[in-house]
Structures are given as C-alpha cells and as structure tokens.
C-alpha cells in the first residue's frame, strides 16, 4: 500500500484521510476474521478436550493398575479337551502364586479389553420353554479372577474350589444382568442356561459392572462361569492375568518362566500391562485433542498479535483526534473507554461470525465426542469469555497510550 501511494497525494490531508480510512476498514476486517477463526478453532479444541477429560474420568469398574495380561493360546493338538486345558492353567496358577511380587492370579477365555464371548441364554421363568435366547456376554474364569480385577461382590458368593465338574453348575452375574432379567428381585438362586438342552446354571453371586470394551464401551449384561466346569459349557481358556506388587512389566520374565516350567514348548504372547492397553485405546483421541489444541493456541496467539498491531496502528493514526479531545476536556479514562468500546464492537462481530462457523464445525466433530453435546454451552461460554478477555487485554496497551497523548504535541504534529 505504501509503495502505491503518490507523493503528491500523500501531501494532501484529504487524500491522506481517505487512504487511511480505507486501510483502517481493511484492518478492522482482519480483526473480525482473526477473532472468528480463533473462535472456531478454540471451540473445536475445547469440545475435544472436554470430551477427552470426560472419557478419562469414566470408571472401568475394575482397577487396571499393576495388572499384566498375556495370551496363552494352547494348541488343539496337545490340549484337545477342556480338562487338559484346565489342568495346564491350574498348574500354572499354582506355580505363579509361589513367585514373590505376584499377589493374585486369574485366567479366563477372554480378559477385559481383549474381546468377549457372546452367548444366547434362556432365563428360568414363564418363558423358560421358549426357544428364543437373549445374547449375553459370558466368561469362564477361575476363582482368583475377581480378586485380580478388584471386582466388588454385591450379593451372594464368588466361585469356590468345590465348583468343579460333577458339582451343580453355578454362575456369577453382574448388576446389569440382575437388573435386566430380575428387576426388583434377588437374582441369587435363580437360574439360566445357554440354550436347550444345556443344563440350568444357578446364580450364586452378583458382582459390580465393568466396561470390557474400554472406557468407550457400554455396560452390558455379563455372566461368569467357573473355569473348572468348562466341559459343561464348553469354552476355551486362553488369557492370563496377574496382579503384581510392583511394575507389571517386570513380572513378564517370571510369567514366561512359569509357563515354560509347565510346558516348555508353550509361548506367551500379547503381553502388556492393562494401563498400556487402555492408553493405546485412547491414543487416537488424545492425538486429535492435542493437535487441535496446538492449532487453536497458535491461532489465539496470532489473533492477539494482530489485534494489538491493528489497534496500535489505529491509535497512532488518530493521535491528532485524541489530542483535540483531550484539549477540549476529555479525561484519559474517556479515551481508554472509547478505544476499548470500538475494539469490543469488532470483537463482538468476530465472535458472532465465529459462532456460526463453530456450530457447523461442531456438527462434524460429533462422531469424535464422548458424552459431550456438539453445542456444549459451558465450552462455548468459556471460549467466548477467554477470547474476549485476551482480545481486550491486547487493546489495553494502545488504549493507555492514546490516553497519554499530549494535546500540544499532537496539534503541532497535525
């Protein structure tokens, strides 16, 4: 703009005033655009950040700290039936319990965060003769499984050493199972079975709910069956979990040694601490929130610098005007309020434009949000307040400088 100014025109006050007004209008438009784009990015990052914080606060229903999970997949050629698999895991459990630093040992067909086993069940009652079954998550576990994951017993009892082949088939269910199939009733003593003609399973206890699929998973009806009765159900045991007194990763060599002691040819795979599994499951959401937060922070910084620069330039261009106002009796506070009021108008326009864009953006983010509405009022209010505060703070220094204009100096310059 400076390079295109004619020397003769720059000496004419009227032409200078016209050019200055055009430049000022353009720069005010930039302020509005900077505020609008910053608002959009801050809303997007705010929604994802609130969603991530909400997700991190979800209770899994079990304590993942100091748990090492591993896959022990027994080959069918050597472990052809449930009894052979059970003997392997019982021998492994006995050996692991003698190792210092390992406090609890559990095994199942599938551990939490590592898949599930859905089975259709029929609940004993008026519809017990129906062939229609209800899909329910079922797990075959050893008695130590509940202690490994710190699952609370709400009613009845857990599995005992006597719950074996030849004994009455028993099961433990979670609270969702009890509420769904036995609303307002005591589920202990009630029965269900896995289709027909499978044997009836008597419920002996109720435990707390867990989110098997992770923090984003839903609470679903679950049943737990004794691993020692696997020939009745039947299932394939394949997952091992140990709770340790210290770092679970440090227990991995000890677990491998114990497995080799039971079967020298049996490998241990997919071994990780449950905290690492949870962190890996949240990695994508964490990256999305962090990336958008960085862009929003950069946009906010650019907006602050831009607003300061434009307002500062505007103040310098209006120095004669401020000098005249002070000479006519205007107080410094009046000048500050005038500059901030004009800046606040531009900020308000920018927020209005940004609000429209943010509403469109939030709809596209709805699939990435967890238990947070795309139009979350606290997020929108907090971002608007933050951006307004920061923008007005950027205007404060030029406004204070305008209030300190010396009338005589300003008029002599004019």
C-alpha positions as semicolon CSV with decimal commas, in nm:
position;residue;x (nm);y (nm);z (nm)
1;X;0,000;0,000;0,000
2;X;0,283;0,238;0,084
3;X;0,461;0,161;-0,244
4;X;0,149;0,258;-0,441
5;X;0,100;0,597;-0,271
6;X;0,157;0,901;-0,497
7;X;0,390;1,158;-0,333
8;X;0,161;1,444;-0,422
9;X;-0,143;1,267;-0,284
10;X;0,033;1,184;0,040
11;X;0,081;1,559;0,099
12;X;-0,289;1,631;0,075
13;X;-0,467;1,587;0,407
14;X;-0,796;1,490;0,244
15;X;-0,636;1,222;0,033
16;X;-0,437;1,100;0,330
17;X;-0,752;1,075;0,536
18;X;-0,931;0,881;0,263
19;X;-0,645;0,633;0,222
20;X;-0,614;0,592;0,597
21;X;-0,984;0,519;0,629
22;X;-0,965;0,251;0,357
23;X;-0,665;0,087;0,523
24;X;-0,839;0,102;0,861
25;X;-1,152;-0,064;0,724
26;X;-0,940;-0,343;0,578
27;X;-0,753;-0,394;0,904
28;X;-1,074;-0,397;1,105
29;X;-1,195;-0,670;0,873
30;X;-0,879;-0,863;0,957
31;X;-0,954;-0,830;1,329
32;X;-1,302;-0,973;1,274
33;X;-1,159;-1,260;1,067
34;X;-0,888;-1,336;1,324
35;X;-1,141;-1,344;1,607
36;X;-1,380;-1,562;1,405
37;X;-1,121;-1,822;1,303
38;X;-0,970;-1,830;1,653
39;X;-1,317;-1,884;1,800
40;X;-1,384;-2,175;1,562
41;X;-1,055;-2,348;1,642
42;X;-1,087;-2,288;2,015
43;X;-1,440;-2,431;2,014
44;X;-1,321;-2,743;1,830
45;X;-1,027;-2,797;2,065
46;X;-1,241;-2,716;2,369
47;X;-1,503;-2,974;2,274
48;X;-1,242;-3,243;2,211
49;X;-1,057;-3,155;2,529
50;X;-1,374;-3,171;2,741
51;X;-1,466;-3,496;2,569
52;X;-1,122;-3,642;2,644
53;X;-1,133;-3,530;3,008
54;X;-1,482;-3,682;3,043
55;X;-1,356;-4,004;2,886
56;X;-1,057;-4,022;3,120
57;X;-1,293;-3,991;3,415
58;X;-1,503;-4,292;3,313
59;X;-1,491;-4,570;3,571
60;X;-1,395;-4,901;3,413
61;X;-1,541;-5,093;3,706
62;X;-1,208;-5,259;3,777
63;X;-0,861;-5,145;3,884
64;X;-0,615;-5,179;3,591
65;X;-0,307;-5,075;3,792
66;X;-0,032;-5,335;3,830
67;X;-0,206;-5,596;3,613
68;X;-0,011;-5,785;3,348
69;X;-0,227;-5,952;3,081
70;X;-0,095;-6,217;2,844
71;X;-0,229;-6,464;2,589
72;X;-0,153;-6,831;2,646
73;X;-0,305;-6,999;2,343
74;X;-0,287;-7,375;2,390
75;X;-0,260;-7,581;2,069
76;X;-0,554;-7,814;1,998
77;X;-0,320;-8,097;1,906
78;X;-0,182;-8,122;2,262
79;X;-0,480;-7,984;2,457
80;X;-0,776;-8,136;2,281
81;X;-1,035;-8,105;2,559
82;X;-1,138;-7,876;2,839
83;X;-0,992;-8,097;3,112
84;X;-0,644;-8,083;2,959
85;X;-0,658;-7,704;2,926
86;X;-0,784;-7,668;3,281
87;X;-0,501;-7,885;3,417
88;X;-0,247;-7,662;3,241
89;X;-0,390;-7,338;3,383
90;X;-0,434;-7,479;3,733
91;X;-0,072;-7,596;3,735
92;X;0,037;-7,256;3,604
93;X;-0,167;-7,076;3,871
94;X;-0,014;-7,288;4,146
95;X;0,336;-7,208;4,025
96;X;0,270;-6,834;3,981
97;X;0,132;-6,799;4,334
98;X;0,469;-6,908;4,474
99;X;0,654;-6,622;4,299
100;X;0,728;-6,318;4,522
101;X;0,571;-5,999;4,385
102;X;0,272;-6,173;4,223
103;X;-0,026;-6,122;4,454
104;X;-0,319;-6,259;4,251
105;X;-0,360;-6,488;3,951
106;X;-0,658;-6,508;3,719
107;X;-0,737;-6,671;3,387
108;X;-1,033;-6,673;3,153
109;X;-1,134;-6,734;2,797
110;X;-1,113;-6,355;2,741
111;X;-0,988;-6,080;2,973
112;X;-1,135;-5,728;2,981
113;X;-1,014;-5,508;2,692
114;X;-0,927;-5,822;2,494
115;X;-1,260;-5,917;2,340
116;X;-1,551;-6,122;2,468
117;X;-1,767;-6,429;2,422
118;X;-2,132;-6,366;2,345
119;X;-2,375;-6,646;2,419
120;X;-2,751;-6,675;2,394
121;X;-2,917;-6,756;2,726
122;X;-3,266;-6,852;2,845
123;X;-3,373;-6,734;3,191
124;X;-3,577;-6,964;3,409
125;X;-3,929;-6,831;3,435
126;X;-4,259;-6,810;3,243
127;X;-4,074;-6,807;2,911
128;X;-3,827;-7,081;3,001
129;X;-3,974;-7,318;2,741
130;X;-3,920;-7,063;2,466
131;X;-3,655;-7,131;2,207
132;X;-3,574;-6,758;2,190
133;X;-3,247;-6,673;2,365
134;X;-3,101;-6,338;2,468
135;X;-2,743;-6,260;2,367
136;X;-2,530;-6,208;2,678
137;X;-2,158;-6,168;2,736
138;X;-2,026;-6,482;2,909
139;X;-1,681;-6,550;3,055
140;X;-1,531;-6,865;3,203
141;X;-1,299;-6,766;3,489
142;X;-1,112;-6,910;3,785
143;X;-1,196;-6,805;4,144
144;X;-0,898;-6,566;4,155
145;X;-1,021;-6,370;3,853
146;X;-1,239;-6,135;4,060
147;X;-0,956;-6,057;4,302
148;X;-0,716;-5,974;4,016
149;X;-0,951;-5,707;3,882
150;X;-1,079;-5,590;4,219
151;X;-1,443;-5,652;4,127
152;X;-1,671;-5,598;4,427
153;X;-1,911;-5,870;4,542
154;X;-2,257;-5,712;4,573
155;X;-2,458;-6,017;4,680
156;X;-2,409;-6,388;4,741
157;X;-2,069;-6,550;4,696
158;X;-1,792;-6,592;4,441
159;X;-1,664;-6,920;4,299
160;X;-1,511;-7,178;4,530
161;X;-1,274;-7,471;4,481
162;X;-1,572;-7,707;4,502
163;X;-1,738;-7,555;4,190
164;X;-1,597;-7,820;3,961
165;X;-1,701;-8,086;3,719
166;X;-1,968;-8,304;3,874
167;X;-2,100;-8,031;4,101
168;X;-2,413;-7,823;4,039
169;X;-2,340;-7,576;3,754
170;X;-2,317;-7,227;3,902
171;X;-2,262;-6,877;3,774
172;X;-2,199;-6,520;3,889
173;X;-2,366;-6,229;3,711
174;X;-2,309;-5,855;3,703
175;X;-2,551;-5,588;3,825
176;X;-2,674;-5,508;3,472
177;X;-2,765;-5,875;3,423
178;X;-2,955;-5,876;3,755
179;X;-3,145;-5,555;3,674
180;X;-3,237;-5,666;3,325
181;X;-3,353;-6,021;3,392
182;X;-3,462;-5,996;3,757
183;X;-3,581;-5,638;3,814
184;X;-3,667;-5,574;4,177
185;X;-3,580;-5,934;4,272
186;X;-3,291;-6,115;4,433
187;X;-3,111;-6,297;4,149
188;X;-2,923;-6,532;4,383
189;X;-3,076;-6,876;4,349
190;X;-3,236;-6,801;4,012
191;X;-3,132;-6,997;3,705
192;X;-3,042;-6,953;3,338
193;X;-2,899;-7,175;3,070
194;X;-2,718;-7,143;2,740
195;X;-2,996;-7,258;2,511
196;X;-3,154;-7,601;2,507
197;X;-3,079;-7,873;2,613
198;X;-2,790;-7,720;2,813
199;X;-2,805;-7,765;3,193
200;X;-2,951;-7,498;3,419
201;X;-2,693;-7,267;3,581
202;X;-2,773;-7,146;3,932
203;X;-2,672;-6,788;4,013
204;X;-2,470;-6,778;4,336
205;X;-2,347;-6,418;4,335
206;X;-2,366;-6,070;4,185
207;X;-2,056;-5,856;4,115
208;X;-2,005;-5,498;4,002
209;X;-2,027;-5,393;3,638
210;X;-1,715;-5,349;3,424
211;X;-1,660;-5,199;3,081
212;X;-1,500;-5,488;2,895
213;X;-1,455;-5,288;2,576
214;X;-1,276;-4,999;2,748
215;X;-1,385;-4,652;2,853
216;X;-1,598;-4,602;2,542
217;X;-1,772;-4,937;2,583
218;X;-2,121;-4,977;2,723
219;X;-2,223;-5,168;3,032
220;X;-2,388;-5,491;2,919
221;X;-2,528;-5,799;3,094
222;X;-2,245;-6,037;3,181
223;X;-2,229;-6,384;3,327
224;X;-1,925;-6,557;3,475
225;X;-1,889;-6,936;3,480
226;X;-1,633;-7,145;3,671
227;X;-1,342;-7,244;3,450
228;X;-1,340;-7,580;3,633
229;X;-1,677;-7,657;3,472
230;X;-1,563;-7,582;3,117
231;X;-1,663;-7,927;2,996
232;X;-2,021;-7,832;3,077
233;X;-2,029;-7,505;2,887
234;X;-1,777;-7,556;2,692
235;X;-1,516;-7,277;2,647
236;X;-1,151;-7,241;2,552
237;X;-0,928;-7,084;2,816
238;X;-0,660;-6,865;2,667
239;X;-0,595;-6,541;2,865
240;X;-0,389;-6,497;3,179
241;X;-0,377;-6,202;3,421
242;X;-0,156;-6,146;3,724
243;X;-0,167;-5,861;3,974
244;X;0,176;-5,759;4,094
245;X;0,310;-5,566;4,391
246;X;0,527;-5,352;4,164
247;X;0,582;-5,285;3,793
248;X;0,376;-5,542;3,599
249;X;0,617;-5,536;3,303
250;X;0,893;-5,659;3,535
251;X;0,687;-5,971;3,606
252;X;0,677;-6,077;3,241
253;X;1,001;-6,285;3,250
254;X;0,874;-6,458;3,565
255;X;0,545;-6,544;3,393
256;X;0,727;-6,681;3,090
257;X;0,950;-6,895;3,313
258;X;0,643;-7,032;3,491
259;X;0,474;-7,119;3,162
260;X;0,787;-7,296;3,037
261;X;0,807;-7,489;3,363
262;X;0,457;-7,627;3,298
263;X;0,505;-7,674;2,922
264;X;0,849;-7,597;2,771
265;X;0,701;-7,557;2,423
266;X;0,422;-7,315;2,517
267;X;0,485;-6,949;2,419
268;X;0,342;-6,638;2,589
269;X;0,212;-6,371;2,354
270;X;0,045;-6,031;2,353
271;X;0,175;-5,946;2,700
272;X;0,103;-5,589;2,816
273;X;0,006;-5,405;3,128
274;X;-0,363;-5,314;3,125
275;X;-0,276;-4,948;3,171
276;X;-0,080;-4,963;2,844
277;X;-0,376;-5,128;2,671
278;X;-0,606;-4,852;2,796
279;X;-0,359;-4,582;2,689
280;X;-0,328;-4,734;2,341
281;X;-0,707;-4,735;2,310
282;X;-0,717;-4,362;2,386
283;X;-0,415;-4,267;2,173
284;X;-0,617;-4,151;1,873
285;X;-0,847;-3,932;2,080
286;X;-0,552;-3,789;2,273
287;X;-0,371;-3,703;1,947
288;X;-0,679;-3,538;1,795
289;X;-0,736;-3,323;2,102
290;X;-0,368;-3,227;2,132
291;X;-0,334;-3,142;1,763
292;X;-0,640;-2,920;1,755
293;X;-0,535;-2,759;2,083
294;X;-0,197;-2,666;1,934
295;X;-0,359;-2,512;1,626
296;X;-0,606;-2,325;1,844
297;X;-0,323;-2,192;2,062
298;X;-0,132;-2,069;1,757
299;X;-0,446;-1,906;1,620
300;X;-0,510;-1,735;1,954
301;X;-0,152;-1,605;1,966
302;X;-0,177;-1,474;1,608
303;X;-0,509;-1,310;1,685
304;X;-0,365;-1,136;1,992
305;X;-0,063;-1,008;1,798
306;X;-0,282;-0,900;1,507
307;X;-0,535;-0,721;1,726
308;X;-0,260;-0,542;1,916
309;X;-0,091;-0,436;1,594
310;X;-0,407;-0,309;1,427
311;X;-0,535;-0,123;1,733
312;X;-0,191;0,023;1,796
313;X;-0,172;0,146;1,435
314;X;-0,524;0,288;1,459
315;X;-0,432;0,476;1,775
316;X;-0,121;0,624;1,613
317;X;-0,327;0,736;1,312
318;X;-0,579;0,905;1,540
319;X;-0,325;1,085;1,759
320;X;-0,440;1,435;1,644
321;X;-0,802;1,340;1,717
322;X;-0,715;1,224;2,067
323;X;-0,513;1,541;2,122
324;X;-0,812;1,758;2,032
325;X;-1,042;1,555;2,257
326;X;-0,801;1,595;2,550
327;X;-0,765;1,966;2,478
328;X;-1,143;2,000;2,488
329;X;-1,156;1,839;2,831
330;X;-1,177;1,463;2,771
331;X;-1,020;1,259;3,051
332;X;-0,773;0,979;2,991
333;X;-1,029;0,725;3,111
334;X;-1,271;0,856;2,846
335;X;-1,013;0,790;2,573
336;X;-0,945;0,439;2,705
337;X;-1,316;0,356;2,714
338;X;-1,365;0,488;2,361
339;X;-1,081;0,277;2,219
340;X;-1,190;-0,035;2,409
341;X;-1,555;0,019;2,311
342;X;-1,466;0,036;1,942
343;X;-1,243;-0,271;1,976
344;X;-1,517;-0,457;2,166
345;X;-1,755;-0,395;1,876
346;X;-1,513;-0,562;1,635
347;X;-1,460;-0,846;1,881
348;X;-1,836;-0,897;1,913
349;X;-1,876;-0,909;1,535
350;X;-1,591;-1,160;1,512
351;X;-1,747;-1,376;1,783
352;X;-2,083;-1,371;1,602
353;X;-1,921;-1,480;1,275
354;X;-1,712;-1,740;1,459
355;X;-2,020;-1,874;1,637
356;X;-2,186;-1,957;1,306
357;X;-1,871;-2,132;1,186
358;X;-1,825;-2,314;1,518
359;X;-2,179;-2,452;1,504
360;X;-2,102;-2,601;1,162
361;X;-1,768;-2,739;1,283
362;X;-1,916;-2,893;1,597
363;X;-2,160;-3,100;1,391
364;X;-1,870;-3,257;1,203
365;X;-1,698;-3,332;1,536
366;X;-2,000;-3,504;1,690
367;X;-1,869;-3,851;1,599
368;X;-1,546;-3,778;1,790
369;X;-1,712;-3,655;2,108
370;X;-1,785;-3,868;2,414
371;X;-2,086;-3,774;2,626
372;X;-2,046;-3,409;2,522
373;X;-2,301;-3,230;2,305
374;X;-2,164;-3,053;1,993
375;X;-2,330;-2,735;2,124
376;X;-2,197;-2,775;2,479
377;X;-2,290;-2,442;2,649
378;X;-2,001;-2,438;2,903
379;X;-1,746;-2,481;2,624
380;X;-1,896;-2,207;2,407
381;X;-1,925;-1,969;2,704
382;X;-1,571;-2,038;2,827
383;X;-1,417;-1,989;2,481
384;X;-1,611;-1,666;2,421
385;X;-1,502;-1,531;2,760
386;X;-1,140;-1,635;2,704
387;X;-1,120;-1,483;2,358
388;X;-1,293;-1,160;2,465
389;X;-1,065;-1,121;2,767
390;X;-0,746;-1,186;2,570
391;X;-0,852;-0,958;2,283
392;X;-0,944;-0,668;2,515
393;X;-0,616;-0,716;2,701
394;X;-0,436;-0,681;2,365
395;X;-0,621;-0,350;2,314
396;X;-0,543;-0,218;2,661
397;X;-0,182;-0,109;2,596
398;X;-0,265;0,100;2,283
399;X;-0,565;0,245;2,465
400;X;-0,348;0,355;2,759
401;X;-0,101;0,508;2,516
402;X;-0,384;0,703;2,348
403;X;-0,496;0,834;2,688
404;X;-0,149;0,976;2,749
405;X;-0,138;1,188;2,432
406;X;-0,007;1,543;2,490
407;X;-0,255;1,782;2,319
408;X;0,010;2,038;2,218
409;X;0,240;1,777;2,072
410;X;-0,046;1,618;1,881
411;X;-0,168;1,950;1,740
412;X;0,181;2,063;1,639
413;X;0,227;1,731;1,452
414;X;-0,100;1,789;1,270
